[in-house]
Amino acid sequence: MSLPRFGPHDDPGPDFAALLRLSRSGGHAGAPDAASGSLPSVSPSEIPHGTTCVAVRYDSGVVLAGDRRATAGHLISNHRIEKVFPADRHSGVAIAGAAGPSTEMVRLFQLQLEHYEKVEGTPISLEGKANQLGQMVRANLPAAMQGLVVVPIFAGFDTAASRGRIFEYDVTGGRYEERDHAATGSGSLHADIVVKLGFRPSMARAAATDLVLDALFVASDADSATGGPDPVRDVFPVVAVIDADGYRRIDDAELRRRTERLVRRHRSRREADGGAS
């Protein structure tokens, strides 16, 4: 492919986003086309995206949760997408953003951690895992500039410090450790408010699990891209706990019981308020 050439009236200057728009629309000679594979042939809004994920630290570890809905623009493209994955025995990743690149990044991350442990004979530290994931998010920046954004949450049990830890990322790969909780995705604003109001230091695992379920439930009520629990289809959020015993996913039977209690609490609260929405 030849280098792009610009006339005096269509040169975007230092604006990289404008360059991408011109290239995609064929606004200059030598523009990359879809067949070359250098730019996506579809709009980012047509690509399935995962949405809201939450992490909360409790007294013995971390609870990591994500809803099950994937959207493509205004279309619900999947009701059962998985957004929470084990990274290794003592850590996990929750993804938000373009579903394809996100799941591919997680698989590669899992492979790298396994490879390191086999070569070195010992697992990489939790801090090292967080740094490695940040480098992978940074490597995705060119795709993110085209709309294929990946913004994960990484959480795990630090065996050296004997406590749970949570890390957030921005689109450039910037890594930020959160003390108690984190949220990402389109419904993160609503979920984060619920978590902030309900979080208590040294929460038990059961209380932290109920809190993340409540956060996702409220987010689904305010954000159309976040899926709520669906008992009819047996669709519930993916919720995992990570502690000294490792990564464990909570089964749907327990989530159903907790969700039913959650709905009863919200119904009782609404009735006590006189039926106000």
Short mmCIF file of C-alpha atoms in Angstrom, two decimals:
data_model
loop_
_atom_site.label_atom_id
_atom_site.label_comp_id
_atom_site.label_asym_id
_atom_site.label_seq_id
_atom_site.Cartn_x
_atom_site.Cartn_y
_atom_site.Cartn_z
CA MET A 1 0.00 0.00 0.00
CA SER A 2 1.37 3.42 -0.97
CA LEU A 3 1.70 6.23 1.50
CA PRO A 4 -1.33 8.57 1.64
CA ARG A 5 -1.10 11.87 -0.23
CA PHE A 6 -3.06 14.99 0.71
CA GLY A 7 -3.98 18.11 -1.21
CA PRO A 8 -3.86 21.57 0.38
CA HIS A 9 -7.55 21.40 1.30
CA ASP A 10 -7.77 17.94 2.87
CA ASP A 11 -4.58 17.70 4.94
CA PRO A 12 -5.69 16.83 8.53
CA GLY A 13 -2.41 18.07 10.02
CA PRO A 14 -1.64 16.58 13.44
CA ASP A 15 -5.25 15.41 14.00
CA PHE A 16 -4.95 11.61 13.96
CA ALA A 17 -8.71 11.06 14.34
CA ALA A 18 -9.34 13.27 11.29
CA LEU A 19 -6.79 11.23 9.35
CA LEU A 20 -8.69 8.04 10.18
CA ARG A 21 -11.98 9.60 9.10
CA LEU A 22 -10.51 10.76 5.79
CA SER A 23 -8.88 7.39 5.21
CA ARG A 24 -12.09 5.51 5.94
CA SER A 25 -14.15 7.71 3.63
CA GLY A 26 -11.57 7.68 0.83
CA GLY A 27 -11.07 11.43 1.17
CA HIS A 28 -7.55 11.39 -0.28
CA ALA A 29 -5.46 9.52 -2.79
CA GLY A 30 -3.90 6.31 -1.57
CA ALA A 31 -6.48 5.83 1.21
CA PRO A 32 -6.38 2.43 2.93
CA ASP A 33 -9.36 0.33 1.92
CA ALA A 34 -11.27 -2.39 3.76
CA ALA A 35 -9.68 -5.13 1.68
CA SER A 36 -6.22 -4.20 2.92
CA GLY A 37 -7.22 -5.04 6.50
CA SER A 38 -5.79 -1.77 7.83
CA LEU A 39 -9.17 -0.38 8.85
CA PRO A 40 -12.42 -2.08 9.89
CA SER A 41 -14.94 -2.51 7.10
CA VAL A 42 -17.87 -1.88 9.46
CA SER A 43 -18.77 0.91 11.81
CA PRO A 44 -17.71 0.37 15.44
CA SER A 45 -21.38 0.71 16.41
CA GLU A 46 -22.10 -2.49 14.45
CA ILE A 47 -19.54 -4.51 16.44
CA PRO A 48 -20.76 -6.30 19.61
CA HIS A 49 -19.66 -4.52 22.78
CA GLY A 50 -19.69 -5.73 26.36
CA THR A 51 -20.77 -3.24 28.97
CA THR A 52 -20.85 -3.05 32.76
CA CYS A 53 -18.44 -4.79 35.16
CA VAL A 54 -17.86 -4.25 38.89
CA ALA A 55 -15.24 -5.33 41.43
CA VAL A 56 -15.52 -5.05 45.22
CA ARG A 57 -12.94 -5.97 47.84
CA TYR A 58 -14.18 -7.89 50.88
CA ASP A 59 -12.50 -9.11 54.04
CA SER A 60 -10.85 -12.17 52.46
CA GLY A 61 -10.52 -11.27 48.79
CA VAL A 62 -12.34 -9.72 45.83
CA VAL A 63 -15.71 -10.18 44.13
CA LEU A 64 -15.65 -9.61 40.35
CA ALA A 65 -18.91 -9.37 38.38
CA GLY A 66 -20.27 -8.48 34.96
CA ASP A 67 -23.67 -8.41 33.30
CA ARG A 68 -24.44 -10.71 30.34
CA ARG A 69 -25.60 -8.32 27.59
CA ALA A 70 -23.67 -7.43 24.43
CA THR A 71 -24.93 -4.62 22.21
CA ALA A 72 -24.22 -3.49 18.66
CA GLY A 73 -25.52 0.05 18.46
CA HIS A 74 -29.17 -0.14 19.56
CA LEU A 75 -29.34 -3.89 18.90
CA ILE A 76 -28.93 -6.49 21.65
CA SER A 77 -26.56 -8.88 19.92
CA ASN A 78 -26.14 -11.41 22.75
CA HIS A 79 -27.95 -12.12 26.03
CA ARG A 80 -25.36 -14.52 27.50
CA ILE A 81 -21.93 -13.08 26.77
CA GLU A 82 -19.19 -13.87 29.28
CA LYS A 83 -17.34 -10.80 30.60
CA VAL A 84 -15.57 -12.25 33.66
CA PHE A 85 -12.70 -14.69 33.19
CA PRO A 86 -10.02 -16.30 35.35
CA ALA A 87 -6.55 -15.02 34.49
CA ASP A 88 -4.81 -17.68 36.58
CA ARG A 89 -5.48 -19.39 39.89
CA HIS A 90 -5.50 -16.20 42.00
CA SER A 91 -6.64 -13.48 39.58
CA GLY A 92 -9.38 -12.60 37.12
CA VAL A 93 -10.29 -10.10 34.41
CA ALA A 94 -13.61 -8.39 33.68
CA ILE A 95 -13.90 -6.85 30.22
CA ALA A 96 -15.83 -3.91 28.81
CA GLY A 97 -15.59 -2.67 25.24
CA ALA A 98 -15.41 -4.37 21.86
CA ALA A 99 -16.21 -8.01 22.55
CA GLY A 100 -13.90 -9.62 20.00
CA PRO A 101 -10.67 -7.79 20.89
CA SER A 102 -11.54 -8.04 24.61
CA THR A 103 -11.89 -11.83 24.66
CA GLU A 104 -8.83 -12.23 22.44
CA MET A 105 -6.81 -10.07 24.85
CA VAL A 106 -7.95 -12.17 27.80
CA ARG A 107 -6.97 -15.44 26.09
CA LEU A 108 -3.53 -14.08 25.26
CA PHE A 109 -3.15 -12.77 28.82
CA GLN A 110 -4.03 -16.19 30.24
CA LEU A 111 -1.48 -17.82 27.92
CA GLN A 112 1.27 -15.38 28.88
CA LEU A 113 0.75 -15.95 32.60
CA GLU A 114 0.79 -19.71 32.12
CA HIS A 115 3.91 -19.51 29.95
CA TYR A 116 5.73 -17.36 32.54
CA GLU A 117 4.92 -19.82 35.33
CA LYS A 118 6.12 -22.79 33.29
CA VAL A 119 9.36 -21.07 32.28
CA GLU A 120 10.21 -19.50 35.64
CA GLY A 121 8.76 -22.22 37.84
CA THR A 122 6.79 -19.71 39.90
CA PRO A 123 3.77 -17.46 39.26
CA ILE A 124 4.36 -13.81 38.40
CA SER A 125 3.46 -11.37 41.18
CA LEU A 126 0.02 -9.75 41.16
CA GLU A 127 1.69 -6.40 40.47
CA GLY A 128 3.50 -7.95 37.51
CA LYS A 129 0.25 -9.36 36.14
CA ALA A 130 -1.39 -5.94 36.37
CA ASN A 131 1.54 -4.35 34.54
CA GLN A 132 1.43 -7.00 31.81
CA LEU A 133 -2.26 -6.40 31.18
CA GLY A 134 -1.61 -2.64 31.02
CA GLN A 135 0.95 -3.22 28.26
CA MET A 136 -1.61 -5.23 26.31
CA VAL A 137 -4.23 -2.49 26.64
CA ARG A 138 -1.62 0.02 25.46
CA ALA A 139 -0.82 -2.16 22.44
CA ASN A 140 -4.51 -2.02 21.50
CA LEU A 141 -4.48 1.79 21.28
CA PRO A 142 -4.41 1.96 17.43
CA ALA A 143 -7.54 -0.22 17.32
CA ALA A 144 -9.10 1.83 20.13
CA MET A 145 -8.64 4.97 18.01
CA GLN A 146 -10.85 3.26 15.43
CA GLY A 147 -13.56 2.50 18.00
CA LEU A 148 -12.44 -0.95 19.16
CA VAL A 149 -11.89 0.09 22.77
CA VAL A 150 -10.95 -2.44 25.48
CA VAL A 151 -11.13 -1.25 29.11
CA PRO A 152 -10.78 -4.12 31.63
CA ILE A 153 -10.78 -4.47 35.39
CA PHE A 154 -8.10 -6.74 36.83
CA ALA A 155 -8.51 -8.15 40.33
CA GLY A 156 -6.86 -10.85 42.36
CA PHE A 157 -5.62 -12.12 45.68
CA ASP A 158 -2.10 -10.99 46.49
CA THR A 159 -0.57 -14.05 48.16
CA ALA A 160 2.40 -12.00 49.37
CA ALA A 161 0.23 -9.37 51.08
CA SER A 162 -2.65 -11.76 51.91
CA ARG A 163 -5.35 -9.42 50.62
CA GLY A 164 -7.46 -8.70 47.57
CA ARG A 165 -6.41 -5.96 45.14
CA ILE A 166 -8.20 -4.23 42.25
CA PHE A 167 -6.74 -2.43 39.22
CA GLU A 168 -8.47 -0.18 36.67
CA TYR A 169 -7.14 0.88 33.24
CA ASP A 170 -7.68 3.65 30.75
CA VAL A 171 -7.61 3.26 26.98
CA THR A 172 -3.91 4.16 26.79
CA GLY A 173 -2.94 1.33 29.15
CA GLY A 174 -2.66 3.52 32.22
CA ARG A 175 -2.97 1.33 35.33
CA TYR A 176 -4.55 2.58 38.54
CA GLU A 177 -5.00 0.57 41.71
CA GLU A 178 -8.30 1.12 43.50
CA ARG A 179 -8.44 0.63 47.23
CA ASP A 180 -11.92 -0.87 47.67
CA HIS A 181 -13.97 -1.06 44.46
CA ALA A 182 -14.08 -0.26 40.74
CA ALA A 183 -16.54 -0.22 37.84
CA THR A 184 -16.17 0.01 34.07
CA GLY A 185 -18.43 0.09 31.03
CA SER A 186 -21.42 2.12 29.93
CA GLY A 187 -23.36 1.54 33.15
CA SER A 188 -20.37 2.13 35.42
CA LEU A 189 -21.59 5.52 36.66
CA HIS A 190 -24.81 4.06 38.07
CA ALA A 191 -23.14 0.89 39.35
CA ASP A 192 -20.37 2.87 41.03
CA ILE A 193 -22.87 5.03 42.92
CA VAL A 194 -24.59 1.94 44.33
CA VAL A 195 -21.26 0.43 45.36
CA LYS A 196 -20.06 3.65 46.99
CA LEU A 197 -23.25 3.92 49.04
CA GLY A 198 -23.28 0.26 50.05
CA PHE A 199 -19.61 -0.49 50.59
CA ARG A 200 -18.36 -1.10 54.13
CA PRO A 201 -14.78 -1.91 55.15
CA SER A 202 -14.16 -5.59 55.90
CA MET A 203 -17.39 -6.74 54.24
CA ALA A 204 -18.13 -10.45 54.26
CA ARG A 205 -18.21 -12.32 50.95
CA ALA A 206 -22.01 -12.66 51.02
CA ALA A 207 -22.51 -8.93 51.54
CA ALA A 208 -20.05 -8.07 48.74
CA THR A 209 -21.83 -10.47 46.39
CA ASP A 210 -25.21 -8.90 47.14
CA LEU A 211 -23.69 -5.46 46.60
CA VAL A 212 -22.35 -6.20 43.10
CA LEU A 213 -25.67 -7.79 42.13
CA ASP A 214 -27.51 -4.69 43.33
CA ALA A 215 -25.08 -2.43 41.43
CA LEU A 216 -25.64 -4.30 38.16
CA PHE A 217 -29.41 -4.40 38.77
CA VAL A 218 -29.58 -0.62 39.19
CA ALA A 219 -27.25 -0.05 36.22
CA SER A 220 -29.52 -2.16 34.00
CA ASP A 221 -32.47 0.03 34.99
CA ALA A 222 -30.68 3.20 33.87
CA ASP A 223 -28.43 2.00 31.03
CA SER A 224 -29.93 0.20 28.03
CA ALA A 225 -26.62 -1.51 27.21
CA THR A 226 -26.49 -3.24 30.60
CA GLY A 227 -28.50 -6.44 30.95
CA GLY A 228 -30.46 -7.17 34.11
CA PRO A 229 -31.13 -10.61 35.58
CA ASP A 230 -33.58 -12.72 33.54
CA PRO A 231 -35.00 -15.55 35.69
CA VAL A 232 -37.27 -16.70 32.84
CA ARG A 233 -34.27 -17.49 30.60
CA ASP A 234 -31.99 -18.38 33.54
CA VAL A 235 -29.64 -15.52 32.70
CA PHE A 236 -27.79 -14.02 35.66
CA PRO A 237 -24.61 -11.95 35.95
CA VAL A 238 -21.27 -13.72 36.03
CA VAL A 239 -19.95 -13.36 39.58
CA ALA A 240 -16.61 -14.74 40.74
CA VAL A 241 -14.81 -14.63 44.08
CA ILE A 242 -11.02 -14.63 44.36
CA ASP A 243 -9.37 -15.35 47.70
CA ALA A 244 -6.60 -17.47 49.17
CA ASP A 245 -8.30 -20.60 47.82
CA GLY A 246 -8.25 -19.21 44.27
CA TYR A 247 -10.74 -18.12 41.60
CA ARG A 248 -14.26 -19.55 41.89
CA ARG A 249 -17.36 -18.70 39.91
CA ILE A 250 -20.61 -18.54 41.88
CA ASP A 251 -23.19 -20.91 40.41
CA ASP A 252 -26.46 -19.69 38.96
CA ALA A 253 -28.56 -21.42 41.63
CA GLU A 254 -27.04 -19.23 44.33
CA LEU A 255 -27.31 -16.14 42.13
CA ARG A 256 -30.99 -16.88 41.51
CA ARG A 257 -31.66 -17.01 45.28
CA ARG A 258 -29.76 -13.80 45.88
CA THR A 259 -31.46 -12.06 42.96
CA GLU A 260 -34.91 -13.04 44.25
CA ARG A 261 -34.06 -11.55 47.64
CA LEU A 262 -32.75 -8.43 45.90
CA VAL A 263 -36.00 -8.01 43.95
CA ARG A 264 -38.04 -8.44 47.13
CA ARG A 265 -35.98 -5.76 48.87
CA HIS A 266 -36.48 -3.33 46.00
CA ARG A 267 -40.22 -4.10 45.91
CA SER A 268 -40.58 -3.58 49.64
CA ARG A 269 -38.66 -0.32 49.45
CA ARG A 270 -40.89 0.91 46.65
CA GLU A 271 -44.05 -0.04 48.54
CA ALA A 272 -42.73 1.72 51.63
CA ASP A 273 -42.21 4.85 49.51
CA GLY A 274 -45.82 4.73 48.32
CA GLY A 275 -45.11 3.13 44.95
CA ALA A 276 -42.88 5.93 43.65
CA SER A 277 -40.56 4.86 40.80
#
